[in-house]
XYZ file of C-alpha atoms in Angstrom:
526
model
C 35.818 78.906 128.505
C 39.531 78.204 128.447
C 39.437 77.672 132.203
C 36.627 75.135 131.824
C 38.686 73.329 129.195
C 41.718 73.223 131.479
C 39.654 71.869 134.367
C 38.209 69.254 132.018
C 41.669 68.239 130.833
C 42.812 67.911 134.460
C 39.822 65.702 135.330
C 40.450 63.528 132.272
C 44.115 63.062 133.180
C 43.222 62.200 136.783
C 40.724 59.577 135.569
C 43.296 58.185 133.131
C 45.964 58.029 135.847
C 43.640 56.189 138.246
C 42.579 53.784 135.485
C 46.198 53.021 134.620
C 47.234 52.553 138.250
C 44.535 49.955 138.960
C 46.593 47.158 137.421
C 49.121 47.440 140.253
C 46.668 46.771 143.095
C 44.594 43.937 144.504
C 45.059 40.591 146.245
C 44.880 37.222 144.540
C 44.460 33.799 146.063
C 43.503 30.439 144.566
C 41.290 28.449 146.912
C 40.724 24.668 146.616
C 37.200 25.418 145.364
C 38.491 27.667 142.559
C 40.984 25.028 141.427
C 38.329 22.317 141.587
C 35.938 24.376 139.453
C 38.707 25.129 136.958
C 39.599 21.443 136.594
C 35.941 20.512 136.173
C 35.032 23.267 133.700
C 38.142 22.847 131.568
C 38.225 19.053 131.738
C 41.840 19.146 132.908
C 43.383 15.650 133.151
C 46.932 16.622 134.081
C 47.600 15.338 137.607
C 51.004 17.025 137.478
C 49.426 20.442 136.929
C 46.845 19.871 139.672
C 49.446 18.670 142.176
C 51.834 21.540 141.440
C 49.006 24.049 141.756
C 48.070 22.578 145.133
C 51.636 22.657 146.382
C 52.816 26.003 144.915
C 49.765 28.233 144.447
C 46.643 27.153 146.369
C 46.262 28.981 149.688
C 49.049 31.434 148.910
C 48.171 35.139 148.685
C 49.704 37.352 146.002
C 49.794 41.147 146.303
C 49.722 41.945 142.572
C 48.664 40.302 139.301
C 52.216 40.096 137.977
C 53.596 37.665 140.574
C 50.297 35.767 140.521
C 50.498 35.345 136.754
C 54.177 34.388 136.805
C 53.575 31.596 139.313
C 50.603 30.036 137.533
C 52.052 30.272 134.013
C 55.257 28.685 135.328
C 53.293 25.754 136.767
C 51.300 25.374 133.530
C 54.289 25.514 131.197
C 56.316 23.132 133.362
C 53.496 20.587 133.441
C 52.880 20.836 129.697
C 56.566 20.467 128.899
C 56.749 17.239 130.893
C 53.558 15.873 129.329
C 54.803 16.617 125.811
C 58.121 14.856 126.516
C 56.158 11.802 127.669
C 53.812 12.076 124.660
C 50.786 12.352 126.951
C 49.040 14.589 124.473
C 45.552 13.991 125.857
C 46.614 15.589 129.152
C 48.281 18.687 127.699
C 46.443 21.922 128.581
C 46.141 23.820 125.293
C 44.724 27.039 126.714
C 46.917 30.099 126.327
C 48.778 30.506 129.644
C 47.764 34.106 130.297
C 44.169 33.503 129.235
C 43.918 30.619 131.692
C 45.525 32.755 134.382
C 43.010 35.502 133.666
C 40.118 33.136 134.366
C 41.702 32.113 137.662
C 42.514 35.719 138.622
C 38.938 36.790 137.864
C 37.687 34.347 140.489
C 40.565 34.639 142.936
C 40.918 38.411 143.051
C 39.848 40.490 146.042
C 40.391 43.928 147.530
C 39.149 47.489 147.384
C 38.528 47.591 143.623
C 36.476 44.404 143.457
C 34.489 45.473 146.507
C 33.741 48.974 145.147
C 33.169 48.511 141.433
C 30.861 51.466 140.867
C 33.082 53.812 142.872
C 36.070 53.011 140.704
C 33.943 53.193 137.556
C 33.169 56.815 138.424
C 36.785 57.525 139.361
C 37.982 56.224 135.969
C 35.323 56.193 133.253
C 33.224 58.837 134.975
C 36.017 61.373 135.430
C 37.360 60.599 131.963
C 34.011 61.174 130.242
C 33.141 64.319 132.196
C 36.634 65.763 131.775
C 36.757 65.044 128.048
C 33.348 66.641 127.450
C 34.328 69.710 129.490
C 37.392 70.026 127.265
C 35.481 69.476 124.000
C 32.136 71.291 124.348
C 33.512 74.840 124.943
C 34.883 74.697 121.385
C 31.392 75.658 120.224
C 32.197 79.136 121.530
C 35.996 79.202 121.356
C 36.206 78.115 117.714
C 33.738 80.788 116.632
C 31.255 80.427 113.746
C 30.663 76.983 112.158
C 33.431 75.847 109.826
C 36.376 73.474 109.861
C 39.300 74.959 111.763
C 42.558 73.041 111.760
C 44.593 76.057 112.826
C 47.952 75.213 114.351
C 47.567 71.471 113.840
C 51.194 71.136 112.741
C 52.385 73.190 115.736
C 50.583 71.161 118.401
C 52.729 68.521 120.116
C 49.671 66.265 120.339
C 49.130 66.223 116.578
C 52.554 66.832 115.014
C 54.311 63.732 116.331
C 55.539 65.743 119.309
C 56.080 64.373 122.811
C 52.342 64.215 123.593
C 51.752 62.295 120.371
C 54.510 59.836 121.249
C 53.105 59.466 124.770
C 49.669 58.650 123.305
C 51.343 56.177 120.937
C 53.124 54.375 123.789
C 49.955 54.282 125.908
C 47.767 52.917 123.103
C 50.316 50.289 122.057
C 50.782 49.266 125.695
C 47.028 48.967 126.178
C 46.626 46.697 123.151
C 49.580 44.523 124.142
C 48.010 43.980 127.571
C 44.565 43.372 126.076
C 45.716 40.730 123.603
C 48.652 39.099 125.345
C 48.431 39.782 129.108
C 44.723 39.845 130.048
C 45.571 38.525 133.516
C 47.355 41.821 134.251
C 44.212 43.893 133.606
C 41.681 41.906 135.615
C 41.057 44.962 137.838
C 39.939 46.907 134.764
C 37.320 44.246 134.069
C 35.996 44.386 137.635
C 34.809 47.967 137.228
C 32.599 47.075 134.245
C 31.217 43.861 135.797
C 27.889 45.502 136.772
C 27.303 46.691 133.200
C 28.216 43.294 131.759
C 25.922 41.482 134.191
C 23.023 43.781 133.279
C 23.451 42.969 129.567
C 24.654 39.389 129.237
C 24.246 38.121 132.799
C 27.954 37.299 132.970
C 30.974 38.905 134.560
C 32.995 41.090 132.215
C 35.796 39.613 130.139
C 38.638 41.648 128.714
C 36.680 41.737 125.434
C 33.619 43.203 127.121
C 35.891 45.821 128.676
C 37.291 46.590 125.234
C 33.850 46.799 123.641
C 32.556 49.142 126.338
C 35.676 51.311 126.208
C 35.482 51.359 122.390
C 31.873 52.612 122.440
C 32.624 55.142 125.170
C 35.576 56.640 123.308
C 33.638 56.762 120.034
C 30.693 58.494 121.719
C 32.819 61.153 123.407
C 34.853 61.827 120.282
C 31.665 61.888 118.203
C 30.656 64.960 120.225
C 33.882 66.552 119.013
C 32.970 65.610 115.435
C 29.498 67.121 115.802
C 31.019 70.403 116.943
C 33.827 70.544 114.403
C 31.665 69.609 111.398
C 28.324 71.026 112.602
C 27.876 72.912 109.327
C 28.297 69.745 107.227
C 25.270 67.428 107.071
C 27.240 64.613 105.433
C 29.725 64.458 108.316
C 26.975 64.673 110.939
C 25.000 61.841 109.333
C 27.902 59.451 108.849
C 29.203 60.092 112.386
C 25.742 59.236 113.735
C 25.623 56.157 111.518
C 28.924 54.611 112.611
C 28.080 55.388 116.235
C 24.711 53.631 115.918
C 26.105 50.535 114.209
C 28.960 50.201 116.694
C 26.878 50.589 119.861
C 23.811 48.632 118.731
C 25.131 45.984 116.331
C 28.673 45.416 117.593
C 28.043 45.816 121.338
C 24.477 45.646 122.634
C 22.910 42.971 120.375
C 25.785 40.444 120.745
C 25.756 40.822 124.546
C 21.982 40.429 124.714
C 22.248 37.301 122.529
C 24.553 35.802 125.160
C 21.904 36.407 127.844
C 19.521 34.220 125.822
C 22.249 31.565 125.380
C 22.680 32.322 121.695
C 25.955 32.765 119.772
C 27.735 36.099 120.130
C 27.544 37.701 116.694
C 28.050 41.117 115.148
C 25.536 41.232 112.287
C 27.409 43.984 110.432
C 30.810 42.273 110.518
C 31.481 40.783 107.093
C 34.052 38.184 106.023
C 37.030 38.450 105.534
C 37.196 41.113 108.254
C 35.392 38.519 110.365
C 38.168 36.090 109.510
C 37.151 33.311 111.927
C 33.588 33.066 110.605
C 34.364 29.769 108.830
C 36.513 28.308 111.600
C 35.378 24.873 112.799
C 34.481 26.011 116.305
C 32.273 28.811 114.942
C 30.520 26.655 112.342
C 29.855 23.954 114.945
C 28.472 26.527 117.394
C 26.178 28.080 114.782
C 24.862 24.725 113.588
C 24.259 23.623 117.196
C 22.322 26.827 117.937
C 19.312 25.880 115.857
C 17.352 28.325 113.726
C 19.163 31.488 114.757
C 22.550 29.878 114.222
C 21.583 28.755 110.701
C 20.231 32.238 109.965
C 23.533 33.781 111.082
C 25.453 31.336 108.885
C 23.350 32.149 105.822
C 23.367 35.884 106.615
C 27.173 35.925 106.906
C 27.571 34.284 103.491
C 24.949 36.480 101.792
C 26.405 39.619 103.376
C 29.836 38.841 101.955
C 28.901 37.549 98.516
C 25.804 39.609 97.675
C 25.095 42.602 99.905
C 28.664 43.924 100.103
C 29.431 44.006 96.341
C 25.942 45.270 95.424
C 26.161 48.128 97.914
C 29.675 48.991 96.725
C 28.412 49.092 93.147
C 25.775 51.664 93.996
C 27.508 53.688 96.722
C 31.221 52.778 96.757
C 33.045 51.287 99.735
C 32.096 54.347 101.785
C 28.748 52.706 102.659
C 30.699 50.277 104.857
C 34.062 51.856 105.685
C 32.687 55.288 106.611
C 29.081 54.570 107.619
C 28.960 51.090 109.208
C 32.356 49.647 110.162
C 33.487 49.866 113.784
C 37.155 50.131 112.799
C 36.273 53.033 110.523
C 34.101 54.526 113.244
C 36.973 54.678 115.712
C 39.288 56.022 113.012
C 36.825 58.797 112.151
C 36.211 59.840 115.779
C 39.247 59.132 117.944
C 41.521 59.280 114.899
C 40.208 62.516 113.355
C 42.911 64.743 114.946
C 45.585 62.586 113.259
C 44.231 62.221 109.706
C 46.849 64.625 108.292
C 49.688 62.310 109.375
C 48.991 59.705 106.664
C 51.878 59.193 104.239
C 51.079 60.588 100.773
C 54.250 59.346 99.052
C 54.336 57.028 96.050
C 56.322 54.504 98.104
C 53.521 54.364 100.673
C 50.974 53.780 97.895
C 53.016 50.891 96.501
C 53.450 49.393 99.973
C 49.725 49.811 100.606
C 48.744 47.848 97.507
C 51.115 44.972 98.225
C 50.219 44.728 101.911
C 46.441 45.059 101.836
C 45.993 42.666 98.920
C 48.555 40.309 100.430
C 46.476 40.131 103.614
C 43.362 39.461 101.518
C 45.096 36.560 99.751
C 46.343 35.253 103.116
C 42.776 35.346 104.500
C 41.337 33.573 101.452
C 44.005 30.856 101.453
C 43.534 30.301 105.178
C 39.764 30.049 104.716
C 40.194 27.629 101.825
C 42.369 25.401 104.011
C 39.855 25.747 106.848
C 36.858 24.672 104.769
C 38.772 21.797 103.173
C 39.784 20.374 106.544
C 36.293 20.953 107.950
C 34.550 18.913 105.279
C 37.306 16.325 104.700
C 38.195 15.706 108.326
C 41.904 16.164 107.572
C 44.157 18.184 109.872
C 45.907 20.097 107.129
C 46.635 20.640 103.470
C 49.914 19.840 101.684
C 51.478 18.949 105.010
C 50.574 22.299 106.576
C 48.304 22.165 109.635
C 45.276 24.414 109.271
C 45.421 25.300 112.955
C 48.962 26.617 112.487
C 47.866 28.940 109.662
C 44.903 30.153 111.732
C 47.154 30.855 114.718
C 49.651 32.781 112.578
C 46.897 34.876 110.977
C 45.251 35.531 114.330
C 48.545 36.661 115.859
C 50.003 38.728 113.004
C 46.834 40.163 111.452
C 44.078 39.826 114.047
C 46.135 41.006 117.029
C 49.227 42.930 115.911
C 48.052 44.543 112.671
C 44.379 45.224 113.464
C 44.900 46.114 117.122
C 48.404 47.089 118.201
C 49.393 48.766 114.916
C 45.952 49.614 113.550
C 44.928 51.785 116.496
C 48.106 52.224 118.509
C 49.838 53.957 115.600
C 47.161 56.666 115.146
C 49.267 59.478 116.694
C 52.288 58.709 114.480
C 51.091 57.347 111.122
C 47.518 58.624 110.903
C 44.116 57.206 111.657
C 43.616 54.677 108.871
C 46.729 52.493 109.156
C 44.691 49.288 109.448
C 42.043 50.264 106.898
C 44.653 51.345 104.377
C 47.393 48.728 104.778
C 45.875 45.660 106.428
C 42.093 45.233 106.257
C 41.195 42.346 103.903
C 37.588 43.519 103.654
C 38.779 46.980 102.584
C 40.856 45.296 99.871
C 37.818 43.337 98.663
C 35.611 46.429 98.693
C 38.355 48.414 96.950
C 38.642 45.974 94.059
C 34.895 46.216 93.430
C 34.953 50.011 93.810
C 37.813 50.420 91.378
C 36.437 48.269 88.585
C 32.651 48.044 89.038
C 31.031 50.919 90.917
C 29.049 54.086 90.280
C 30.971 56.022 92.940
C 33.577 58.667 92.150
C 34.801 62.031 93.446
C 34.417 64.553 90.644
C 36.714 67.553 90.336
C 36.300 71.018 88.876
C 39.907 71.676 87.941
C 39.269 75.239 86.809
C 38.421 76.243 90.383
C 41.409 74.541 92.056
C 43.914 76.956 93.656
C 46.358 74.155 94.635
C 46.129 74.970 98.351
C 46.674 71.279 99.168
C 44.081 71.018 101.934
C 42.472 68.018 100.248
C 45.702 66.022 100.078
C 46.799 67.071 103.568
C 43.638 65.811 105.247
C 43.127 62.676 103.163
C 43.375 59.893 105.739
C 44.031 57.302 103.009
C 47.121 59.109 101.751
C 45.678 59.952 98.320
C 47.214 62.962 96.575
C 43.799 64.465 95.859
C 45.260 67.754 94.654
C 47.002 66.031 91.726
C 43.627 64.839 90.443
C 41.945 68.195 91.086
C 44.640 70.096 89.195
C 43.962 67.957 86.129
C 40.178 67.982 86.526
C 40.276 64.194 86.739
C 37.746 62.057 88.621
C 39.132 60.324 91.690
C 38.498 56.600 91.347
C 40.829 54.892 93.792
C 40.406 51.504 95.439
C 41.567 52.893 98.780
C 39.148 55.851 98.958
C 36.637 55.364 101.794
C 34.463 58.317 100.781
C 34.822 60.078 104.122
C 34.193 63.399 102.337
C 36.773 65.381 104.300
C 38.643 66.389 101.125
C 35.450 67.996 99.862
C 34.708 69.535 103.248
C 38.093 71.277 103.594
C 38.203 72.567 100.004
C 37.709 76.356 100.049
C 36.576 76.489 96.400
C 34.053 73.645 96.125
C 36.243 71.750 93.675
C 35.426 68.247 94.926
C 32.100 66.436 95.021
C 31.208 62.873 96.039
C 28.872 61.409 93.425
C 27.142 58.205 92.380
C 26.556 58.279 88.636
C 26.687 56.211 85.444
C 29.737 54.009 84.942
C 30.349 55.524 81.527
C 32.920 58.305 81.775
C 33.597 57.536 85.418
C 37.302 57.018 84.794
C 38.532 60.013 82.786
C 42.327 60.142 82.775
C 43.483 63.584 81.707
C 46.953 63.909 80.221
C 48.108 67.237 81.606
C 51.755 67.975 82.262
C 52.312 69.098 85.829
C 55.404 70.774 87.191
C 55.996 68.035 89.722
C 55.760 65.287 87.077
C 58.789 66.319 85.045
C 62.115 68.122 85.281
C 61.175 71.326 83.425
C 64.809 72.335 82.776
C 65.447 69.017 81.039
C 62.364 69.602 78.922
C 63.559 73.106 77.959
C 67.057 71.845 77.101
C 65.644 69.055 74.929
C 63.756 71.643 72.896
């Protein structure tokens, strides 16, 4: 079995290496037809940009996406700079330089990868999936009888912030930086999923389709690991199946199929303020212009946020969303499961968490208030601040860096719920309701607690569960996502996730613990 695992690991690494290397290959050339289509589709009025493209780029072949991108972005930025100096604002091209370059590269690329999409899909995704499953499935035998086994987790360089963990950190951060800020560099990655995209939406794959497909693939493979590790625990099996279903069907398949029927792309489970651009002008205009379905989506989005979310939290706690429905939580619970013990349990981290996550919520609400005011009033800003500027800042800092680069890229170093714990505005909203108006709690049987610390160690939200268990106090924390791992790893059955009457839900117990006081000072005082 060990040999099968090693072969699987080798296949996975080969697939990963091929996938990574694809960005360095290919040929790129802008033909007059491609430029003409770009100008027509984008409504480009800048003669300076068109002339410079014709003289510097059109007809010239580039051997890699980096030089191709550099040349086009240089032409774009130079033309825009001149137009802005001359106050020719109607001719300025407002597209992000690397996003515009991506669209050109998608049409102008050629070579072995574009000509053999399925071959390279099998050499990357195929080898990766097969290799990962060969490495994971033998654990059914190797790990022995059913039961959670985290043996050696602090001695493994992949899970103890060792060199493998840091390598995974660098790779994940690099991937997200390319995805958000340099899509033109990864056009070859999108080629290999073009056939799948065309079969669903009828369009060629964008970098966001690539991300969605990769997201679902990783979740599915790592869900197999979850099924094996927690096969004795029905709660873990059910919630893993749930997040997998909602991610694949609601966040991936349905939105892509909607595009095929020329309807708005929409994830029906994504609630505001996590879906922070729901009330942006471009989205509202698109929904209103889409007829009956668009109006239904608009009403559904509002009802989901204002009615369904708080009602469900009242009855079941925020776990109904964060651990059973949310795609961010789904990735954290599958790909991030090996890193859950790395979350910071210190009091400083808790204080930082409360300031950050509620600060992001306030930021999202203020931005949305500005957005709706300018939408209905026709103004460009509020109090001299342009709404577009606030939206751009939020999109960059929260939508890209916090939710993507930090939220997932930092799994191997800071644990699997960095985004959910410190940055998700929806988690903050759900947490406020859970803390003050919910039937959910984790009950503790303090008399059975042996203070082993497993519960605190494996709490992905950084809650010191043991401190509550030692006092026999119910755990009612805004940050708790009800993943149930604390209960699952407890060897004495001390913890239980419950939905019960509000009365007696919060039961603070004043018990003096050794780590709460300097015992020698107490003795000396007496």
